[in-house]
Short mmCIF file of C-alpha atoms in Angstrom, two decimals:
data_model
loop_
_atom_site.label_atom_id
_atom_site.label_comp_id
_atom_site.label_asym_id
_atom_site.label_seq_id
_atom_site.Cartn_x
_atom_site.Cartn_y
_atom_site.Cartn_z
CA MET A 1 110.25 -260.59 67.50
CA GLU A 2 107.67 -257.97 68.42
CA VAL A 3 109.16 -255.47 66.16
CA GLY A 4 108.83 -257.70 63.16
CA LEU A 5 105.19 -258.38 63.92
CA GLN A 6 104.58 -254.75 64.48
CA SER A 7 106.16 -253.65 61.23
CA GLN A 8 104.38 -256.62 59.46
CA SER A 9 101.08 -255.43 60.75
CA THR A 10 101.90 -251.86 59.78
CA SER A 11 102.70 -252.91 56.25
CA GLU A 12 99.57 -255.08 56.10
CA TYR A 13 97.44 -252.18 57.41
CA GLU A 14 98.89 -249.78 54.84
CA ASN A 15 98.36 -252.47 52.13
CA LEU A 16 94.77 -253.13 53.01
CA HIS A 17 94.06 -249.31 53.39
CA SER A 18 95.46 -248.74 49.95
CA LYS A 19 93.51 -251.70 48.45
CA LEU A 20 90.32 -250.43 50.10
CA SER A 21 90.70 -246.85 48.95
CA THR A 22 90.60 -248.11 45.26
CA ASN A 23 87.94 -250.67 45.91
CA PRO A 24 85.96 -250.42 49.16
CA ARG A 25 83.63 -253.33 48.49
CA ILE A 26 85.88 -256.06 50.00
CA PRO A 27 84.30 -257.12 53.44
CA ASP A 28 87.03 -259.48 54.35
CA ALA A 29 89.63 -256.67 53.81
CA TRP A 30 87.66 -254.33 56.00
CA HIS A 31 87.35 -256.96 58.76
CA ARG A 32 91.08 -257.49 58.65
CA LEU A 33 91.81 -253.72 58.57
CA ILE A 34 89.62 -253.05 61.64
CA ARG A 35 91.03 -256.05 63.53
CA ILE A 36 94.71 -254.79 62.77
CA ALA A 37 93.70 -251.30 64.00
CA GLU A 38 92.06 -252.68 67.14
CA ASP A 39 94.93 -254.95 67.96
CA SER A 40 97.36 -252.04 67.72
CA GLN A 41 95.35 -250.18 70.55
CA ASP A 42 96.36 -247.08 68.83
CA ILE A 43 93.30 -244.69 69.02
CA ALA A 44 94.49 -242.66 66.07
CA SER A 45 94.61 -245.76 63.90
CA ILE A 46 91.19 -246.92 65.22
CA ARG A 47 89.58 -243.60 64.59
CA THR A 48 90.99 -243.38 61.01
CA THR A 49 90.00 -246.96 60.29
CA TYR A 50 86.40 -246.63 61.62
CA ASP A 51 85.95 -243.12 60.08
CA THR A 52 86.96 -244.44 56.75
CA PHE A 53 84.79 -247.53 56.93
CA LEU A 54 81.73 -245.58 58.11
CA ALA A 55 82.27 -242.99 55.32
CA HIS A 56 81.65 -245.92 52.87
CA TYR A 57 78.95 -247.62 55.09
CA PRO A 58 77.47 -244.87 57.23
CA ASN A 59 74.56 -246.96 58.49
CA ASN A 60 76.51 -249.92 59.90
CA THR A 61 75.38 -249.99 63.44
CA PRO A 62 77.59 -252.92 64.56
CA ALA A 63 80.65 -250.91 63.45
CA GLN A 64 79.35 -247.72 65.05
CA LEU A 65 78.92 -249.53 68.35
CA GLN A 66 82.34 -251.07 68.22
CA TYR A 67 83.74 -247.61 67.66
CA LEU A 68 81.81 -246.13 70.49
CA ASP A 69 83.07 -249.03 72.67
CA HIS A 70 86.77 -248.28 71.92
CA CYS A 71 86.13 -244.63 73.02
CA LEU A 72 84.15 -245.74 76.09
CA GLN A 73 86.92 -248.05 77.24
CA ARG A 74 89.30 -245.16 77.02
CA GLY A 75 87.00 -242.61 78.64
CA LEU A 76 87.11 -240.16 75.59
CA THR A 77 84.02 -238.44 76.58
CA ALA A 78 84.26 -235.62 73.82
CA ASP A 79 84.72 -238.31 71.14
CA ILE A 80 81.74 -240.31 72.53
CA GLN A 81 79.58 -237.09 72.48
CA ASN A 82 80.57 -236.28 69.03
CA LEU A 83 79.98 -239.86 67.69
CA PHE A 84 76.55 -239.99 69.23
CA LYS A 85 75.63 -236.67 67.62
CA LYS A 86 76.68 -238.12 64.39
CA PHE A 87 75.35 -241.71 64.56
CA LEU A 88 71.92 -240.93 66.33
CA ARG A 89 70.85 -238.52 63.78
CA ASN A 90 69.76 -241.28 61.30
CA SER A 91 69.73 -244.38 63.39
CA PRO A 92 66.61 -246.45 63.76
CA ASP A 93 68.50 -249.03 65.82
CA VAL A 94 67.13 -249.44 69.27
CA GLY A 95 70.53 -250.99 70.47
CA MET A 96 72.31 -247.57 69.55
CA TRP A 97 69.71 -245.56 71.45
CA LYS A 98 69.97 -247.91 74.49
CA ARG A 99 73.71 -247.39 74.49
CA TYR A 100 73.14 -243.58 74.36
CA ILE A 101 70.95 -243.74 77.44
CA GLU A 102 73.56 -245.97 79.21
CA PHE A 103 76.19 -243.35 78.41
CA VAL A 104 74.05 -240.47 79.70
CA ARG A 105 73.20 -242.24 82.85
CA GLY A 106 76.84 -243.11 83.51
CA CYS A 107 78.30 -239.66 82.97
CA ASN A 108 76.02 -237.27 84.86
CA SER A 109 76.63 -236.16 88.45
CA ALA A 110 73.88 -236.93 91.03
CA ASP A 111 72.63 -233.39 91.07
CA ASP A 112 71.99 -233.06 87.31
CA GLN A 113 71.53 -236.78 86.66
CA ARG A 114 67.71 -236.86 86.77
CA HIS A 115 67.18 -233.99 84.51
CA HIS A 116 69.70 -235.12 81.91
CA ILE A 117 68.60 -238.66 82.01
CA LYS A 118 64.92 -237.70 81.67
CA ARG A 119 65.85 -235.55 78.56
CA ALA A 120 67.79 -238.38 77.09
CA TYR A 121 64.84 -240.79 77.44
CA GLU A 122 62.48 -238.23 76.00
CA PHE A 123 64.87 -237.65 73.06
CA THR A 124 65.20 -241.38 72.57
CA ILE A 125 61.49 -242.11 72.68
CA ASP A 126 60.82 -239.23 70.25
CA HIS A 127 63.10 -241.03 67.75
CA ILE A 128 62.35 -244.73 68.27
CA GLY A 129 59.44 -244.89 70.66
CA GLN A 130 57.10 -246.53 68.07
CA ASP A 131 59.65 -249.20 67.14
CA LYS A 132 58.42 -252.77 67.93
CA ASP A 133 61.74 -253.34 69.83
CA SER A 134 61.58 -250.20 71.96
CA GLY A 135 59.65 -251.99 74.79
CA PRO A 136 62.63 -252.38 77.08
CA ILE A 137 63.42 -248.68 76.63
CA TRP A 138 59.90 -247.76 77.60
CA PHE A 139 59.99 -250.15 80.55
CA ASP A 140 63.30 -248.54 81.75
CA TYR A 141 61.93 -245.03 81.35
CA LEU A 142 58.83 -245.76 83.29
CA THR A 143 60.82 -247.38 86.04
CA PHE A 144 63.15 -244.25 86.05
CA LEU A 145 60.03 -242.00 86.40
CA ARG A 146 58.74 -243.97 89.37
CA GLU A 147 62.07 -243.75 91.32
#
């Protein structure tokens, strides 16, 4: 029974992918395609799906964050770093920048941690420090400096 579901999902994935390559403006089809890729747990399918979606909708922060979450769950540090380089460049979204700081805080050793975290906060504040929603990041940064 699983094989049938697997092949059915594969053919549905291929059909949706083909449909969206000719007409990328079908939100329900994108949602279904992303769900099929996520359910497969196949990182190659997940990458392809999110990369294709984000090529059409490059500023879709919720999709960017979901993509990052998949990589974070699998510990794909190089992928995460590349995605942050790509996404942060033009992102005004405070949530994206907060996720970046969380990532930096979580992946540095104790010796280098303070230096790298401070640089991450400064980089973040340089980009979104004037945003009305950046207060929690400022608060976290000031708390970090006092530690």
